[in-house]
PDB file of C-alpha atoms in Angstrom:
ATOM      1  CA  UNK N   1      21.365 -59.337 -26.483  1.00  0.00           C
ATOM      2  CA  UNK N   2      24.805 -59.084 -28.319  1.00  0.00           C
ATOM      3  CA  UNK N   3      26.627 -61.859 -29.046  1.00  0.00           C
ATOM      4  CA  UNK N   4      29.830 -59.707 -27.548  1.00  0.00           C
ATOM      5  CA  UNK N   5      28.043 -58.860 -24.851  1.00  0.00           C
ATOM      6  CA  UNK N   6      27.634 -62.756 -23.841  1.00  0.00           C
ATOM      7  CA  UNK N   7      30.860 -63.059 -24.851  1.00  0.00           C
ATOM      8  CA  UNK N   8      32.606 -60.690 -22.247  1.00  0.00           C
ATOM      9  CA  UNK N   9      30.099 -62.297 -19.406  1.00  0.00           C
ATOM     10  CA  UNK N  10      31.026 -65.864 -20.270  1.00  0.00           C
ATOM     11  CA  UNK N  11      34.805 -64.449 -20.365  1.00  0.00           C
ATOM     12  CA  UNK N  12      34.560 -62.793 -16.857  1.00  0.00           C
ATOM     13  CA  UNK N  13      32.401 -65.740 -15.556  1.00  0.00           C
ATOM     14  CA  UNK N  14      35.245 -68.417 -16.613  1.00  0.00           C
ATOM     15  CA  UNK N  15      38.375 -66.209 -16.146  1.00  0.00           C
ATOM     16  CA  UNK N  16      37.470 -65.676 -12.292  1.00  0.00           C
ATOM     17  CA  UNK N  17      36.059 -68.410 -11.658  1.00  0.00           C
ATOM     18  CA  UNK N  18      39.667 -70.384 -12.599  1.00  0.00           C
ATOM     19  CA  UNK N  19      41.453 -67.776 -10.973  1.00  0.00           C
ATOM     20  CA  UNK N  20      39.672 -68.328  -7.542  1.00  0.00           C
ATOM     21  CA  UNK N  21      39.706 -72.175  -8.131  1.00  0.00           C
ATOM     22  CA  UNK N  22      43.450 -72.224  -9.324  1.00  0.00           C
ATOM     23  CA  UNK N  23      44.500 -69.788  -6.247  1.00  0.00           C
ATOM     24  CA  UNK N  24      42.649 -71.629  -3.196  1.00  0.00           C
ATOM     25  CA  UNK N  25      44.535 -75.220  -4.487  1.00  0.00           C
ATOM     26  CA  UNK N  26      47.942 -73.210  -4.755  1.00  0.00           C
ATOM     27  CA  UNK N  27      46.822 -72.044  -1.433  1.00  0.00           C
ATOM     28  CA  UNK N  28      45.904 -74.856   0.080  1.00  0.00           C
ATOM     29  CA  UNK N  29      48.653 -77.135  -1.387  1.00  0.00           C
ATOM     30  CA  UNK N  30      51.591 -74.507  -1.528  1.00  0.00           C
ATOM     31  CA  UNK N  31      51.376 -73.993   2.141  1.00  0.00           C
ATOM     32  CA  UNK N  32      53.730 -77.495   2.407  1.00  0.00           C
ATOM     33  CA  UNK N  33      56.468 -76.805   0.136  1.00  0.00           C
ATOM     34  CA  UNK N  34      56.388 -73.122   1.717  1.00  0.00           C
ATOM     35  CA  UNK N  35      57.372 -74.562   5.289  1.00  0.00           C
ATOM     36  CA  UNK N  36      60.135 -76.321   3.743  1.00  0.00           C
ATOM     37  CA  UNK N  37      61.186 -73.375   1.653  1.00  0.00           C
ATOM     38  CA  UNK N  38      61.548 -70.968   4.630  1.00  0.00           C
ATOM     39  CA  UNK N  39      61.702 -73.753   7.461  1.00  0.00           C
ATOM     40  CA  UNK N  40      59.237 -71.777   9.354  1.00  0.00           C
ATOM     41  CA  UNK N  41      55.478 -71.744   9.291  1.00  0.00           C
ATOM     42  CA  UNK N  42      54.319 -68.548  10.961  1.00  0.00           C
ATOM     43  CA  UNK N  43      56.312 -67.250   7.655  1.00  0.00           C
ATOM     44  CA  UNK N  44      55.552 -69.955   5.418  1.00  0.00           C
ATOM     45  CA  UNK N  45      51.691 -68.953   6.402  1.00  0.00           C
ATOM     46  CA  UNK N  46      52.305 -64.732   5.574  1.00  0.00           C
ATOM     47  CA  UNK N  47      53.769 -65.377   2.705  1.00  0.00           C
ATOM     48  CA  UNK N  48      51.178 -68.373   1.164  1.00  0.00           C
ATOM     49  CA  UNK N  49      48.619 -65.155   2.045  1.00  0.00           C
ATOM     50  CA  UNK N  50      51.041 -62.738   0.529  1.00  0.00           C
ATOM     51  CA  UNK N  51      51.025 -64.783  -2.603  1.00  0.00           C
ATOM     52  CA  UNK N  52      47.790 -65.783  -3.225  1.00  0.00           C
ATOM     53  CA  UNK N  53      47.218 -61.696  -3.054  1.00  0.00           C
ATOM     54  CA  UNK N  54      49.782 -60.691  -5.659  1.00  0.00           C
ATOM     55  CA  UNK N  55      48.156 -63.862  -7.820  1.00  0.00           C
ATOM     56  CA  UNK N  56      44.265 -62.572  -7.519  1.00  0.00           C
ATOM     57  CA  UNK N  57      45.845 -58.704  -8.224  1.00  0.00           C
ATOM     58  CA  UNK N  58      47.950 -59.561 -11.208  1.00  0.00           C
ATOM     59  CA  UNK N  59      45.692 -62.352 -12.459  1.00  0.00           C
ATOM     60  CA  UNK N  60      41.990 -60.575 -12.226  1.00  0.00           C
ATOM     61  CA  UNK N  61      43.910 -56.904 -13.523  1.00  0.00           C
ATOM     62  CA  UNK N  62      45.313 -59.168 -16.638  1.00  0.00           C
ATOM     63  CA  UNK N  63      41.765 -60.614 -17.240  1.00  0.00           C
ATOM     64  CA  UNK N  64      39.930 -56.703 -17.231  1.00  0.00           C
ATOM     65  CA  UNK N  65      42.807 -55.679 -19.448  1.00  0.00           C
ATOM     66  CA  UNK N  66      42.343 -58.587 -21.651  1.00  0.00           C
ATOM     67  CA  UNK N  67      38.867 -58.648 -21.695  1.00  0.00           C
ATOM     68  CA  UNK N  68      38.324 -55.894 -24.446  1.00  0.00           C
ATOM     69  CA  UNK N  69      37.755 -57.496 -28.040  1.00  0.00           C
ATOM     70  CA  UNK N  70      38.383 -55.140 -31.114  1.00  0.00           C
ATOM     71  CA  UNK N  71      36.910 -58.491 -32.972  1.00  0.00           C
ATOM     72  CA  UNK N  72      33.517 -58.348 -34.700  1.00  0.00           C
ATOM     73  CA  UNK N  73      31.273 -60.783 -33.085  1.00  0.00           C
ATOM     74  CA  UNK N  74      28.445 -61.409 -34.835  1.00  0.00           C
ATOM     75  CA  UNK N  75      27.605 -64.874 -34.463  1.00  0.00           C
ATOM     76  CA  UNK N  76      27.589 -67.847 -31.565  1.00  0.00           C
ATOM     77  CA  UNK N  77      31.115 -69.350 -33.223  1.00  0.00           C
ATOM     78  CA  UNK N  78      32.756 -66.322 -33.898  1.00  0.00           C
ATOM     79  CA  UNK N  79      31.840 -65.709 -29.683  1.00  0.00           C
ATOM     80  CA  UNK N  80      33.655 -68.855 -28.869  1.00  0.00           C
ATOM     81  CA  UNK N  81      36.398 -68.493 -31.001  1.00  0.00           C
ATOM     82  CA  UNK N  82      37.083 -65.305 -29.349  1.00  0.00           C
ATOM     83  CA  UNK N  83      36.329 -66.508 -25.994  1.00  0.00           C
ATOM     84  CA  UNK N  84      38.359 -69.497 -26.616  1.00  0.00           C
ATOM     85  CA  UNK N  85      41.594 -67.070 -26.876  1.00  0.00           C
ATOM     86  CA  UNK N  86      40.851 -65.324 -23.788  1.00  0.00           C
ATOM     87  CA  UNK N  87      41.082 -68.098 -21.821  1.00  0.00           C
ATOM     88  CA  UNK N  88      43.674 -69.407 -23.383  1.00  0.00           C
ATOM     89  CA  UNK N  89      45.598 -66.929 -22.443  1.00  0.00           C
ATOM     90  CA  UNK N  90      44.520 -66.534 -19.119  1.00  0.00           C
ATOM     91  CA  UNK N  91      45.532 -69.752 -18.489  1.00  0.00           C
ATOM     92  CA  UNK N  92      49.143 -69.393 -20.186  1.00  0.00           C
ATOM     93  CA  UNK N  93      49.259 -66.848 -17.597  1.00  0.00           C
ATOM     94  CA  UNK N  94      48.303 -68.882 -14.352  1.00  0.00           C
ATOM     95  CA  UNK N  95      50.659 -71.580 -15.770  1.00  0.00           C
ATOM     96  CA  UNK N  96      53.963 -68.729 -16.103  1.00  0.00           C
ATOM     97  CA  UNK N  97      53.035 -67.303 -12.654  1.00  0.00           C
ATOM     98  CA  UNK N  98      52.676 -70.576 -11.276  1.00  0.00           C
ATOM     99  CA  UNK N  99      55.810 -71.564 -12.855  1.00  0.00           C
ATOM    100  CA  UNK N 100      58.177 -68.682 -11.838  1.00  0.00           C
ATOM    101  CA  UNK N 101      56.625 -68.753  -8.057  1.00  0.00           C
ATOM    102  CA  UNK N 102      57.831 -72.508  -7.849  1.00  0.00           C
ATOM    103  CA  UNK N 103      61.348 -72.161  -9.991  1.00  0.00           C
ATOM    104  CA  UNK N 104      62.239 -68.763  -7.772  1.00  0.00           C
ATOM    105  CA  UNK N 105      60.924 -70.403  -4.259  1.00  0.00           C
ATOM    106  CA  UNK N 106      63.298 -73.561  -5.586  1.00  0.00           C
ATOM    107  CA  UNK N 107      66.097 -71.511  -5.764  1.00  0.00           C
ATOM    108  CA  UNK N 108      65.709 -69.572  -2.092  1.00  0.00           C
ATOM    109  CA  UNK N 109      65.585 -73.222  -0.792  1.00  0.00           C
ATOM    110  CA  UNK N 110      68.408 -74.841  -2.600  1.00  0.00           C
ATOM    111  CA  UNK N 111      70.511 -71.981  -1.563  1.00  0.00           C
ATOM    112  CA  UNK N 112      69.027 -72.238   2.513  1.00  0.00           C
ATOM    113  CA  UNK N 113      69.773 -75.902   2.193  1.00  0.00           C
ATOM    114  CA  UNK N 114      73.546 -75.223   0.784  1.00  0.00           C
ATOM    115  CA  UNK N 115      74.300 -72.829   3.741  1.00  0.00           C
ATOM    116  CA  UNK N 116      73.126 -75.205   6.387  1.00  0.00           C
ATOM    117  CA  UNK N 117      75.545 -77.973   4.919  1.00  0.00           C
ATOM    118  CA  UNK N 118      78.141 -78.432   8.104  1.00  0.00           C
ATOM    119  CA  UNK N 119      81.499 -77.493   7.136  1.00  0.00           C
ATOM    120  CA  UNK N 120      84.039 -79.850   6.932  1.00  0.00           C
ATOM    121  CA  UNK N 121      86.116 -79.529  10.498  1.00  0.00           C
ATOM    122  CA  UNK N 122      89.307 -77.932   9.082  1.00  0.00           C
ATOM    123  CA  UNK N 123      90.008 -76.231   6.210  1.00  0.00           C
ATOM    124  CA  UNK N 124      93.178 -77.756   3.923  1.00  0.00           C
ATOM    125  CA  UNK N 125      96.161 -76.190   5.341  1.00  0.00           C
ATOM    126  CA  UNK N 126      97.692 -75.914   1.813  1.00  0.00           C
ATOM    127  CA  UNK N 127      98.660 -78.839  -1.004  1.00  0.00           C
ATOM    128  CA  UNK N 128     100.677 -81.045  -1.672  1.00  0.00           C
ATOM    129  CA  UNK N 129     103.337 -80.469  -4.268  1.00  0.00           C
ATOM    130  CA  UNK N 130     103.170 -82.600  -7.070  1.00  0.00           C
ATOM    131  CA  UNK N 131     106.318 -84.418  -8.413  1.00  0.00           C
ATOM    132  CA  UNK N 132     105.628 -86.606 -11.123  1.00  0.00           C
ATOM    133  CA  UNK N 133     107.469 -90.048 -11.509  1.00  0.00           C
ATOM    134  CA  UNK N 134     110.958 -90.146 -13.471  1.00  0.00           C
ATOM    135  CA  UNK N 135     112.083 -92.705 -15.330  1.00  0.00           C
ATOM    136  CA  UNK N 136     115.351 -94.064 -13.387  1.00  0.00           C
ATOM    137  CA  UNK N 137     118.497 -93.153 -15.289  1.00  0.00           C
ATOM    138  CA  UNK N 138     120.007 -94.836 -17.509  1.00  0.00           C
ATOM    139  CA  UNK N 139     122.589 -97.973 -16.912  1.00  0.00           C
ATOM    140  CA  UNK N 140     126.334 -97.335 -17.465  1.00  0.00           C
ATOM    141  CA  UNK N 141     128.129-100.299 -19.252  1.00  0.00           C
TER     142      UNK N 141
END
């Protein structure tokens, strides 16, 4: 058989494989900080299922985009070397998805927390003017 031909098995083998592995810890594991994102769990469950979807959609359409070579593969190395890019960037991909998901969910719950700050119990009713000191006058002799 073709050395491509391994090539694009191997590929598909190793680039779902992580993307099944990578998305059942996020699930598992995500399912925490979710609750304390959105302070609810019924939610924090939908949207843990909602994510994991998107990931396995954009992640698994990347890899069958990705997966066509326009590289002649002739030999066992120049299989890996290819190979070795595909993942790579598979990867860099899980790592950027994984990475806005948290930095965007971060946000939503910084700004939940800020709103549920008390407020103080009155608002300033205006300021204070400002005078600054003066040197005394001077002494007549």
């Amino acid at each position: 058989m073709d050395p491509k031909v391994w090539m694009y098995l191997v590929y598909l083998t190793v680039s779902v494989g992580l993307t099944v592995w990578v998305a059942t810890t996020l699930s598992r594991n995500g399912l925490l900080f979710l609750a304390d994102v959105f302070a609810d769990e019924k939610l924090a469950r939908a949207i843990n299922q909602l994510l994991v979807m998107g990931f396995y959609l954009l992640n698994l359409g990347y890899v069958t985009v990705t997966m066509r070579s326009s590289q002649t593969v002739t030999d066992t190395s120049q299989a890996l070397e290819t190979l070795s890019g595909k993942v790579g960037l598979v990867l860099l991909v899980l790592g950027v998805l994984h990475f806005l998901n948290v930095f965007f969910l971060g946000r939503y719950r910084r700004g939940r927390l800020r709103q549920q700050q008390p407020v103080p119990p009155m608002p300033p009713a205006g300021r204070l003017p400002f005078h600054p000191q003066q040197p005394p006058p001077p002494a007549r002799a």
